[in-house]
PDB file of N, CA, C and O in Angstrom:
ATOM      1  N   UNK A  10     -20.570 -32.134 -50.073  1.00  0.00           N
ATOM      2  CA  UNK A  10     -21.961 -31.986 -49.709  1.00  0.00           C
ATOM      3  C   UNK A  10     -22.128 -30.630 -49.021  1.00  0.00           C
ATOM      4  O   UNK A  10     -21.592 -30.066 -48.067  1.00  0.00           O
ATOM      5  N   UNK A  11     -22.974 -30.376 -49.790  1.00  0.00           N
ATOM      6  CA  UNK A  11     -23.491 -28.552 -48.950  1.00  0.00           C
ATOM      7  C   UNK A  11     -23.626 -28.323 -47.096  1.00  0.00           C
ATOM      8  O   UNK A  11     -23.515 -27.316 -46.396  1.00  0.00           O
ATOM      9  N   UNK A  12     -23.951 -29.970 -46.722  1.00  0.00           N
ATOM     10  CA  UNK A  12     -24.244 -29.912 -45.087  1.00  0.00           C
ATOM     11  C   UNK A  12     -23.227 -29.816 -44.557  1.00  0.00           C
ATOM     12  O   UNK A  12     -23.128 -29.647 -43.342  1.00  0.00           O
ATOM     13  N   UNK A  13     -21.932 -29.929 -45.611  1.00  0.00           N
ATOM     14  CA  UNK A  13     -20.619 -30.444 -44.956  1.00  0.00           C
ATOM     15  C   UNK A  13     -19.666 -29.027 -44.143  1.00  0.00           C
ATOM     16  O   UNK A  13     -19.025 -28.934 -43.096  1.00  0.00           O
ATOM     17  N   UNK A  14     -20.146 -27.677 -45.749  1.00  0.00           N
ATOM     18  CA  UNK A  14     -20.214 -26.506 -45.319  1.00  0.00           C
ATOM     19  C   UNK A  14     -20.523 -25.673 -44.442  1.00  0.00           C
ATOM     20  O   UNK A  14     -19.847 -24.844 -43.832  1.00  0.00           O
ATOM     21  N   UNK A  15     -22.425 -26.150 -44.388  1.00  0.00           N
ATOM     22  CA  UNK A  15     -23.004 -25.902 -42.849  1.00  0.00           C
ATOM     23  C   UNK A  15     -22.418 -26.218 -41.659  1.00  0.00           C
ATOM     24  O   UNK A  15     -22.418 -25.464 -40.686  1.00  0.00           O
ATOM     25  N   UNK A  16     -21.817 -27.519 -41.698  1.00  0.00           N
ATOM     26  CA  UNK A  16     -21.136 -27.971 -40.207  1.00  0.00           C
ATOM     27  C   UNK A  16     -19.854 -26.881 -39.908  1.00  0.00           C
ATOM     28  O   UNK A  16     -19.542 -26.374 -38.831  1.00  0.00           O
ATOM     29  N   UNK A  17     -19.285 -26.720 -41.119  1.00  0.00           N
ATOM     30  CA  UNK A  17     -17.994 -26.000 -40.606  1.00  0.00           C
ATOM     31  C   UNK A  17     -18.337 -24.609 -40.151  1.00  0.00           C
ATOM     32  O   UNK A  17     -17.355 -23.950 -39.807  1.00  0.00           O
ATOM     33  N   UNK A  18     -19.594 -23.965 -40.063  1.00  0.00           N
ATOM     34  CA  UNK A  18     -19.906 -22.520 -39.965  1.00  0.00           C
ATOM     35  C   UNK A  18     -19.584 -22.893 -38.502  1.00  0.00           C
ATOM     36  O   UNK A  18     -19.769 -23.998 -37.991  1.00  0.00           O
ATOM     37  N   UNK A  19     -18.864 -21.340 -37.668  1.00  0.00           N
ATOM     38  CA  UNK A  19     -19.196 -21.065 -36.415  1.00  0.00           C
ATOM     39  C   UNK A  19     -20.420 -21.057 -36.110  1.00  0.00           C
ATOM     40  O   UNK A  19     -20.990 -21.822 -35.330  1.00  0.00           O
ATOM     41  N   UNK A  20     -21.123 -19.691 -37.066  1.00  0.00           N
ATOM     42  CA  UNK A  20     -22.368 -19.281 -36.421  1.00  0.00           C
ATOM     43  C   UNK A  20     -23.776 -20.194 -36.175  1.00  0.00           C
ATOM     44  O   UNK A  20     -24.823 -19.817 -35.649  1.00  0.00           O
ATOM     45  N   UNK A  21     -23.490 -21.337 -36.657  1.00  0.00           N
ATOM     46  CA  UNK A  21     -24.689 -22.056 -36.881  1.00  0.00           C
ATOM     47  C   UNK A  21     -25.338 -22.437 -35.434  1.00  0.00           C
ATOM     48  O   UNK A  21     -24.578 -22.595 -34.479  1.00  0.00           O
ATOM     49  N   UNK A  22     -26.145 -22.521 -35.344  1.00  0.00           N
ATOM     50  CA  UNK A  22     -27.335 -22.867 -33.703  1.00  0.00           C
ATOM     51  C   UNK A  22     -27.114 -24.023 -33.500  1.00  0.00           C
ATOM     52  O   UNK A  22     -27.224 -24.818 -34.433  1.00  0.00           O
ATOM     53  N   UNK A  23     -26.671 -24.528 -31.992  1.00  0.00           N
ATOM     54  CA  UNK A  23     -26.243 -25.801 -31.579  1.00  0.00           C
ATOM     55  C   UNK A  23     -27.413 -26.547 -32.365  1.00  0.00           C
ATOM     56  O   UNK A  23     -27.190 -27.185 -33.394  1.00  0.00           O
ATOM     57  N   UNK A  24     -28.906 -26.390 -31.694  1.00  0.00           N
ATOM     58  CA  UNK A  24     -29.824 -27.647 -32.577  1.00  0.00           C
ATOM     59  C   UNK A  24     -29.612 -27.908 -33.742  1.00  0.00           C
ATOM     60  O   UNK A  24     -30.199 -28.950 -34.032  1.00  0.00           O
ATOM     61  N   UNK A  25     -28.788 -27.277 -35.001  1.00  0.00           N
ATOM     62  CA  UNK A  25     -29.306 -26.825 -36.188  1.00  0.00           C
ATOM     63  C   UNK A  25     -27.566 -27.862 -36.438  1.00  0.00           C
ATOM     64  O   UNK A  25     -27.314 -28.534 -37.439  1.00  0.00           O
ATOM     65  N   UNK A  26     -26.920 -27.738 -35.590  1.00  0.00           N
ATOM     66  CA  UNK A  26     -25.326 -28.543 -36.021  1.00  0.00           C
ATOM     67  C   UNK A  26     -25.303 -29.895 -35.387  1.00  0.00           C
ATOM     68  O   UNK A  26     -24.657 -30.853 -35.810  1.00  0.00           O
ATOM     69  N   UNK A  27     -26.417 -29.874 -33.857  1.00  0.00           N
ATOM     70  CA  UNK A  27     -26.597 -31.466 -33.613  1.00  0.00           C
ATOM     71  C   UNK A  27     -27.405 -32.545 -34.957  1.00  0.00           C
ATOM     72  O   UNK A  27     -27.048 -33.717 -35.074  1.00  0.00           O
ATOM     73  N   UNK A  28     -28.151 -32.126 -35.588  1.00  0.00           N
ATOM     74  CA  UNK A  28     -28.941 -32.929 -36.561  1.00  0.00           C
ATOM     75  C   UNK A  28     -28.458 -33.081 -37.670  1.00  0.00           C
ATOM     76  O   UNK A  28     -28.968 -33.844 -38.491  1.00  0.00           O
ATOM     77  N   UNK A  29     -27.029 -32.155 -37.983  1.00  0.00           N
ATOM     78  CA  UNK A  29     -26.194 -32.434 -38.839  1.00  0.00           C
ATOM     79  C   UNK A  29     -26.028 -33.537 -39.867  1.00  0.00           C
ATOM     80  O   UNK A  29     -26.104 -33.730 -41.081  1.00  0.00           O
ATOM     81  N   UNK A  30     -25.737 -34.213 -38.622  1.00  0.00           N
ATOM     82  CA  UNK A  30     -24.628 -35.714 -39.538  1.00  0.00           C
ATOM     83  C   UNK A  30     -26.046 -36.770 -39.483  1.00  0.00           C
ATOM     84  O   UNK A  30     -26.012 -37.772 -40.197  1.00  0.00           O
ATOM     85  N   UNK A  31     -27.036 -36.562 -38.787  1.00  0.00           N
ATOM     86  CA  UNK A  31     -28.168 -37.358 -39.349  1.00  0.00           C
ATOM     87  C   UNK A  31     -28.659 -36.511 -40.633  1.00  0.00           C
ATOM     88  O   UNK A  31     -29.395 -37.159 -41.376  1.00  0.00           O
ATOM     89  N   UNK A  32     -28.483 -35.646 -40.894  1.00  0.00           N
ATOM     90  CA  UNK A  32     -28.937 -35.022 -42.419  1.00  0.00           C
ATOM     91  C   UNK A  32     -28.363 -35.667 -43.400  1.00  0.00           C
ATOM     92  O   UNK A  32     -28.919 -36.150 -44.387  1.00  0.00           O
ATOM     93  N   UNK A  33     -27.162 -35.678 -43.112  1.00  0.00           N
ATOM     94  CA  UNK A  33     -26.102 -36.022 -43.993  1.00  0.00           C
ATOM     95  C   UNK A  33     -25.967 -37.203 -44.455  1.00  0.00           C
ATOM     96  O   UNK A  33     -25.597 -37.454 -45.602  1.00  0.00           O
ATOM     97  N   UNK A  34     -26.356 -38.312 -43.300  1.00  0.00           N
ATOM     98  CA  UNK A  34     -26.533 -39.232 -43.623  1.00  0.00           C
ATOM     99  C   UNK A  34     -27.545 -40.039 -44.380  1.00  0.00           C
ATOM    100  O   UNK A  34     -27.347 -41.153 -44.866  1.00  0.00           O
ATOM    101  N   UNK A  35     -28.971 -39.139 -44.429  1.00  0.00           N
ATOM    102  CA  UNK A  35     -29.802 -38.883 -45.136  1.00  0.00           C
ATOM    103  C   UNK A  35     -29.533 -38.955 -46.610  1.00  0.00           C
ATOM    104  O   UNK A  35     -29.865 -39.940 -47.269  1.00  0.00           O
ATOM    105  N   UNK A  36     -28.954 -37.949 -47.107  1.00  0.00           N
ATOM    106  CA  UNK A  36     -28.810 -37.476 -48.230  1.00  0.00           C
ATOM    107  C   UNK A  36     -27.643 -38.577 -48.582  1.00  0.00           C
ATOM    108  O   UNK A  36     -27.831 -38.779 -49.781  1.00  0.00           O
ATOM    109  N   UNK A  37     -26.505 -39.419 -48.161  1.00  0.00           N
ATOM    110  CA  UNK A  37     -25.804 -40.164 -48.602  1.00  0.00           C
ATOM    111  C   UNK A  37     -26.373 -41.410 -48.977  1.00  0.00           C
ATOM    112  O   UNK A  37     -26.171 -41.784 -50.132  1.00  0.00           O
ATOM    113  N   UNK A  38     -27.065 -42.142 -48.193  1.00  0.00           N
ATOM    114  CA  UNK A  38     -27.640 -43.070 -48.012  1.00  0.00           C
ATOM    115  C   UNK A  38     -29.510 -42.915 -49.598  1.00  0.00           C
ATOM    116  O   UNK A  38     -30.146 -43.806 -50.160  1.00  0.00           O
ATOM    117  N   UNK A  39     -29.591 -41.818 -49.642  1.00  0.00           N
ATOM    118  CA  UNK A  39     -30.391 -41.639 -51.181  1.00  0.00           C
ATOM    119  C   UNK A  39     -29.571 -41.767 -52.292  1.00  0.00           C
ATOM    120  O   UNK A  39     -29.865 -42.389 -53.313  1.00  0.00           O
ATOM    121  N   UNK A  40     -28.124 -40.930 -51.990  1.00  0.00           N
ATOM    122  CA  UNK A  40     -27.623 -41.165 -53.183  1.00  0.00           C
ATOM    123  C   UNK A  40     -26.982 -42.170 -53.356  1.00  0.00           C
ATOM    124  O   UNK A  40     -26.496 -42.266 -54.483  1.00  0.00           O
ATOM    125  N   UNK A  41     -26.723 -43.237 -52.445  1.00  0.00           N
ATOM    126  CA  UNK A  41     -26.207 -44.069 -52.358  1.00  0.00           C
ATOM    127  C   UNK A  41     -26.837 -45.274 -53.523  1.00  0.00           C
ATOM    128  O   UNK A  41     -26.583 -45.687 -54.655  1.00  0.00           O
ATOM    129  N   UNK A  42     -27.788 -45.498 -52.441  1.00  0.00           N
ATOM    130  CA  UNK A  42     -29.594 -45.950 -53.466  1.00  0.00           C
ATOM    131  C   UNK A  42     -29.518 -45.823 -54.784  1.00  0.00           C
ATOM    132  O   UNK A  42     -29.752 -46.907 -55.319  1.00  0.00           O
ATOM    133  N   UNK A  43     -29.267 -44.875 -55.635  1.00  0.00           N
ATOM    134  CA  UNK A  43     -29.347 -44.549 -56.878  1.00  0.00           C
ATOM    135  C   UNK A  43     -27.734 -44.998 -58.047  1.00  0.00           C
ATOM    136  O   UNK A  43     -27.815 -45.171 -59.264  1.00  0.00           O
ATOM    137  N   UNK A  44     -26.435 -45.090 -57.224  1.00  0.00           N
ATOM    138  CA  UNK A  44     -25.710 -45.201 -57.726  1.00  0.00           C
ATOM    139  C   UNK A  44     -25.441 -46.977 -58.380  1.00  0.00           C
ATOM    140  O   UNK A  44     -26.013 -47.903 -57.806  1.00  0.00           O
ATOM    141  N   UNK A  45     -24.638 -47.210 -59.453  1.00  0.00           N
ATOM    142  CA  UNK A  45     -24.807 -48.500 -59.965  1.00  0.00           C
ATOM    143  C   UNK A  45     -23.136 -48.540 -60.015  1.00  0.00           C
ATOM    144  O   UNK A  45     -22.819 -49.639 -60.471  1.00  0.00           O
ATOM    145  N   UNK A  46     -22.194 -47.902 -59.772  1.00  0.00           N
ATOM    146  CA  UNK A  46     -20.683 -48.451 -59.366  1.00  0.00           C
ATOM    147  C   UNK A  46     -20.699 -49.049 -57.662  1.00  0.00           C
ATOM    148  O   UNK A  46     -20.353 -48.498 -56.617  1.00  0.00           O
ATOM    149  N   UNK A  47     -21.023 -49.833 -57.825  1.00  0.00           N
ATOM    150  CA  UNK A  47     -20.636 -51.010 -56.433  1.00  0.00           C
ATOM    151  C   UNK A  47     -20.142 -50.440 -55.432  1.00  0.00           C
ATOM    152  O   UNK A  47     -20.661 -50.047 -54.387  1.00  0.00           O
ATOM    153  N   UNK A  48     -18.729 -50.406 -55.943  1.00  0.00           N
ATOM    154  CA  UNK A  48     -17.438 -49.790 -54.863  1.00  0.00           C
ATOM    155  C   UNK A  48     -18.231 -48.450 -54.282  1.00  0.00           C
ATOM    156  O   UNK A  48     -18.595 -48.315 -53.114  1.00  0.00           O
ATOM    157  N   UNK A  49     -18.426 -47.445 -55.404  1.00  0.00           N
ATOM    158  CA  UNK A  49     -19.146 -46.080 -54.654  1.00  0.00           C
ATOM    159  C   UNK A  49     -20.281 -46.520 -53.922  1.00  0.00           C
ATOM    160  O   UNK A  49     -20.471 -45.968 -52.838  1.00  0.00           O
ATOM    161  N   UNK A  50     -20.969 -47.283 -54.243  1.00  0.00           N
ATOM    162  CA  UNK A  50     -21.886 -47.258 -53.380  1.00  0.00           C
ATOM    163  C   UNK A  50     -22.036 -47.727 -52.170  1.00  0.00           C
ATOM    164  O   UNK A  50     -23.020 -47.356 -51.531  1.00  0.00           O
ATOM    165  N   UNK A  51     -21.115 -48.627 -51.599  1.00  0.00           N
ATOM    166  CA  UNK A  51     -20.150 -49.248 -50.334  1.00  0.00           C
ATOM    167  C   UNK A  51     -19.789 -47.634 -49.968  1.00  0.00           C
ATOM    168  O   UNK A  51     -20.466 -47.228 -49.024  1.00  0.00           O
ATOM    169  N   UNK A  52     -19.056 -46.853 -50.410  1.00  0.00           N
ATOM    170  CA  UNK A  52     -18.105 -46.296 -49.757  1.00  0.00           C
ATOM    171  C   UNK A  52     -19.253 -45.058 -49.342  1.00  0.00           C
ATOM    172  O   UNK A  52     -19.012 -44.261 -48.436  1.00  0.00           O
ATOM    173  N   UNK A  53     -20.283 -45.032 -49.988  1.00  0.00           N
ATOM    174  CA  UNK A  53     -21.087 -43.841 -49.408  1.00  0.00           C
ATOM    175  C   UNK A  53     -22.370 -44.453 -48.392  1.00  0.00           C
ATOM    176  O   UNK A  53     -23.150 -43.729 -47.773  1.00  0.00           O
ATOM    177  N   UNK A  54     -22.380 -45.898 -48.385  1.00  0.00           N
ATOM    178  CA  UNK A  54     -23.083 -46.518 -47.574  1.00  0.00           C
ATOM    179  C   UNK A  54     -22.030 -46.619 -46.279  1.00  0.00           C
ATOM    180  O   UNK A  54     -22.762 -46.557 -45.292  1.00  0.00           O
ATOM    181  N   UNK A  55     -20.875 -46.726 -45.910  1.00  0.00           N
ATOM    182  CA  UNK A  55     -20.494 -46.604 -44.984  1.00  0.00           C
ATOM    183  C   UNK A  55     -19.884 -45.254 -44.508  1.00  0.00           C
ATOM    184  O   UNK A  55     -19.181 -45.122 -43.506  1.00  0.00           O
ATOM    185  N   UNK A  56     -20.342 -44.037 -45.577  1.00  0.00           N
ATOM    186  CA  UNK A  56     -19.910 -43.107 -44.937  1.00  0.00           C
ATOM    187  C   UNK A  56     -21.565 -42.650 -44.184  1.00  0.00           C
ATOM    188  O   UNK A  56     -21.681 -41.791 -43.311  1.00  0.00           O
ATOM    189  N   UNK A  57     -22.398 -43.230 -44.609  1.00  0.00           N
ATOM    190  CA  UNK A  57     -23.565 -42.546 -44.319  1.00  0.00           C
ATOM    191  C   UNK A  57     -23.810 -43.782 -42.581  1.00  0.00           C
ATOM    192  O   UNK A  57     -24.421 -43.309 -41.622  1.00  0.00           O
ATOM    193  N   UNK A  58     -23.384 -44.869 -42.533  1.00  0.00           N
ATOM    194  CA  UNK A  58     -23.496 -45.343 -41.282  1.00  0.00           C
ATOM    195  C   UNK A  58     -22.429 -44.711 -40.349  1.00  0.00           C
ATOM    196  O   UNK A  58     -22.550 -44.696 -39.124  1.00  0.00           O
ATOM    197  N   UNK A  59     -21.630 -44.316 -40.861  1.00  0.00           N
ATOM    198  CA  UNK A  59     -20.257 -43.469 -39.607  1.00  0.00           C
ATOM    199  C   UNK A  59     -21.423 -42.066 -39.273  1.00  0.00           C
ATOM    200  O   UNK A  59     -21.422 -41.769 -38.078  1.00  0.00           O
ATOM    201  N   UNK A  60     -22.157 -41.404 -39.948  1.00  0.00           N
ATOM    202  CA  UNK A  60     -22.655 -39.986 -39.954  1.00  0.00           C
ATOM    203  C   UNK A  60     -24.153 -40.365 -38.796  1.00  0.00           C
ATOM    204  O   UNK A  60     -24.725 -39.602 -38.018  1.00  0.00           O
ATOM    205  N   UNK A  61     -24.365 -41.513 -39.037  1.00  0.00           N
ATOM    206  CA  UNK A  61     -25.619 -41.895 -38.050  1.00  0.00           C
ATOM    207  C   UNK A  61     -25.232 -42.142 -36.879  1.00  0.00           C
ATOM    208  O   UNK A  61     -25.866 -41.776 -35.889  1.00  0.00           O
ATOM    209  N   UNK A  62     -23.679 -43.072 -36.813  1.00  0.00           N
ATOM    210  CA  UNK A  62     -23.438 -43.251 -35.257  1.00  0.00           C
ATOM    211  C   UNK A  62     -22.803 -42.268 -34.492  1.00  0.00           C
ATOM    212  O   UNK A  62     -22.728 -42.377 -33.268  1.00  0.00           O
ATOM    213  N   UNK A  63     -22.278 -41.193 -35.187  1.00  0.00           N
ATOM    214  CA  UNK A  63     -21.907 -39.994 -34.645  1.00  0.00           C
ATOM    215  C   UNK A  63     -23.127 -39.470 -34.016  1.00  0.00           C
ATOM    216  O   UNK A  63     -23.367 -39.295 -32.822  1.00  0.00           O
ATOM    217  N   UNK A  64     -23.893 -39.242 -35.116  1.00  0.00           N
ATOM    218  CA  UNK A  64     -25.882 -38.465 -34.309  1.00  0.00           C
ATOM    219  C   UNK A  64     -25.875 -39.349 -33.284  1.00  0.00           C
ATOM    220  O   UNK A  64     -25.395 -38.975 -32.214  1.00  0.00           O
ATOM    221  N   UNK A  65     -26.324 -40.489 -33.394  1.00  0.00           N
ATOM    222  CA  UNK A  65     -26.578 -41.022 -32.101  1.00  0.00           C
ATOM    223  C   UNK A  65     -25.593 -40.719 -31.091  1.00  0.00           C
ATOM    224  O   UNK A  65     -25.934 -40.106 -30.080  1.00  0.00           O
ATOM    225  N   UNK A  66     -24.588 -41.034 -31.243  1.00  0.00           N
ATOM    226  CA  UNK A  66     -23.510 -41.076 -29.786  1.00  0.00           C
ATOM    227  C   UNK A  66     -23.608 -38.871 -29.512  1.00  0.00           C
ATOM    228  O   UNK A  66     -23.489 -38.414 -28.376  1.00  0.00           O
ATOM    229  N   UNK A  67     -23.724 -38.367 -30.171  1.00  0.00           N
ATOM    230  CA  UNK A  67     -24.075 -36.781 -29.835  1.00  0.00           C
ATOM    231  C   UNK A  67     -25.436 -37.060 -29.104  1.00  0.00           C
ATOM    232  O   UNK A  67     -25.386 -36.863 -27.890  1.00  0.00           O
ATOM    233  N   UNK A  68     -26.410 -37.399 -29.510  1.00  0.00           N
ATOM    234  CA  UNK A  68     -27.785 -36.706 -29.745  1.00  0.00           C
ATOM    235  C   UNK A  68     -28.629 -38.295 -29.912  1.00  0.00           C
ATOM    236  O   UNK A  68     -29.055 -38.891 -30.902  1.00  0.00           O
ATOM    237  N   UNK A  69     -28.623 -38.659 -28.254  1.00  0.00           N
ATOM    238  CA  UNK A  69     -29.249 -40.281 -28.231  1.00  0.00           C
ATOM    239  C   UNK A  69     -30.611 -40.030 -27.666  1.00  0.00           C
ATOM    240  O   UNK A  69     -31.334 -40.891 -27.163  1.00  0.00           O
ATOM    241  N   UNK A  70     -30.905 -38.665 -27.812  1.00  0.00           N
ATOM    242  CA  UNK A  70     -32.679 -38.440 -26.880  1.00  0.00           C
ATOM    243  C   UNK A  70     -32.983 -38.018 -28.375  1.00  0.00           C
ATOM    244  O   UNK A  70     -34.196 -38.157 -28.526  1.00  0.00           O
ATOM    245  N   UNK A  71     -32.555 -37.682 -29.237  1.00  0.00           N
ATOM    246  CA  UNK A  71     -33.383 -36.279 -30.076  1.00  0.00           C
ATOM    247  C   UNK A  71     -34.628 -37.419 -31.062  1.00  0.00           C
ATOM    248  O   UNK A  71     -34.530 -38.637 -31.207  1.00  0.00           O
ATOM    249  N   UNK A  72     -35.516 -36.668 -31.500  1.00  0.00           N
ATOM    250  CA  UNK A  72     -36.421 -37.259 -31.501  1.00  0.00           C
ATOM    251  C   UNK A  72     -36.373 -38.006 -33.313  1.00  0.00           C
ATOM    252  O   UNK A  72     -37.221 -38.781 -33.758  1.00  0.00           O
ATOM    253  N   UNK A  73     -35.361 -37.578 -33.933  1.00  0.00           N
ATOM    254  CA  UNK A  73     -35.023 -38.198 -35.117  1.00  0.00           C
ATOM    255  C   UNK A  73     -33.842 -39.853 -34.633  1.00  0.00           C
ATOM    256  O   UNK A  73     -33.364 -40.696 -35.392  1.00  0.00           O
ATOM    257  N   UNK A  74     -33.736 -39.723 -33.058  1.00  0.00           N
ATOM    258  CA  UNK A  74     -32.732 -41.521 -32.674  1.00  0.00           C
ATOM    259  C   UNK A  74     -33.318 -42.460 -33.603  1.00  0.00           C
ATOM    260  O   UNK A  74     -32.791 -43.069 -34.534  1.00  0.00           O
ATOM    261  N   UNK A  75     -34.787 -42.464 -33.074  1.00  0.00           N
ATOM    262  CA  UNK A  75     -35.315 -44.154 -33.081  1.00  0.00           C
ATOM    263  C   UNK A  75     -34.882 -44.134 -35.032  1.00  0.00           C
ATOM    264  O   UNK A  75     -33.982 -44.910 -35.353  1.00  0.00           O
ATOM    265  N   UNK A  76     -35.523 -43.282 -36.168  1.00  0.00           N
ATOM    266  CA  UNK A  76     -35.137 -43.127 -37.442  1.00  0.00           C
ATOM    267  C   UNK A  76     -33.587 -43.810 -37.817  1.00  0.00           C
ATOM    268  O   UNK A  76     -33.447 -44.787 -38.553  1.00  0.00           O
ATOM    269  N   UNK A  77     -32.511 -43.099 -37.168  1.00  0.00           N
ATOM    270  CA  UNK A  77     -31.160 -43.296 -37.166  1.00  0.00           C
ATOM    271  C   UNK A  77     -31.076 -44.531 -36.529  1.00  0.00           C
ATOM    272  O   UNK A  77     -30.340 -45.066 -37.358  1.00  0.00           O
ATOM    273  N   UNK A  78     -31.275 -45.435 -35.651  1.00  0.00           N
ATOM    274  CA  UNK A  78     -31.072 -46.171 -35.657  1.00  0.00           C
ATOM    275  C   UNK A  78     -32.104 -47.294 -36.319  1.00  0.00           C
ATOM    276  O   UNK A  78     -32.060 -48.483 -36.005  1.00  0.00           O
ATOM    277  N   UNK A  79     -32.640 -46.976 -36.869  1.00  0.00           N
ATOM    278  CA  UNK A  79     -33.560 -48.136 -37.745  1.00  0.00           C
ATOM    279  C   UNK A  79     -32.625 -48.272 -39.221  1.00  0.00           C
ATOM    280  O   UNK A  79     -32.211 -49.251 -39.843  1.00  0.00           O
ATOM    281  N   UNK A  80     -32.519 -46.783 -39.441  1.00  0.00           N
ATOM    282  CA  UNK A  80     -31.404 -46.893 -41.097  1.00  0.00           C
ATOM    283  C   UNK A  80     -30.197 -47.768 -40.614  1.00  0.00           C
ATOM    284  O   UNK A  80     -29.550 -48.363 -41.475  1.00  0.00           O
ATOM    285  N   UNK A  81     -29.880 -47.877 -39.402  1.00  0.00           N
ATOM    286  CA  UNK A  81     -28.577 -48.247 -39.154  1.00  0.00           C
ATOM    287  C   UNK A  81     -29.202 -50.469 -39.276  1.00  0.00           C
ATOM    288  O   UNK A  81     -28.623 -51.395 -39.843  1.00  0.00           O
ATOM    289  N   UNK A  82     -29.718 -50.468 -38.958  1.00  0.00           N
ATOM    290  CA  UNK A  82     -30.381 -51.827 -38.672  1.00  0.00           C
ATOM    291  C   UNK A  82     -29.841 -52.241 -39.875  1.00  0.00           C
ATOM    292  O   UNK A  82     -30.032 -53.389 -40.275  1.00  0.00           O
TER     293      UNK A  82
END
């Protein structure tokens, strides 16, 4: 995933690397949605809930929480 790239940059702006793994989890959790192999779609549904509880446990004020934790529900 292209965000995965972004994360590894030094230069990137703390705000811009805290919202990260809620992006990410974003974009897993769509493609997740769309896929029809089972197994993949487990394995990108729980990679996309590990990427939300990371945001939260970083970044439990930012104003995308209440979102992240509703996908997580």
């Amino acid at each position: 995933i292209y965000l995965d790239r972004l994360q590894a940059r030094g230069d990137l702006a703390a705000e811009v690397k805290a919202v990260l793994p809620y992006e990410r989890a974003l974009v897993l959790l769509d493609s997740a949605r769309s896929l029809r192999d089972a197994e993949e779609q487990m394995r990108r549904f729980d990679q996309a809930r590990a990427s939300l509880e990371e945001f939260l446990k970083q970044s439990p004020n930012s104003p995308q929480a209440a979102q992240a934790n509703s996908e997580l529900a």
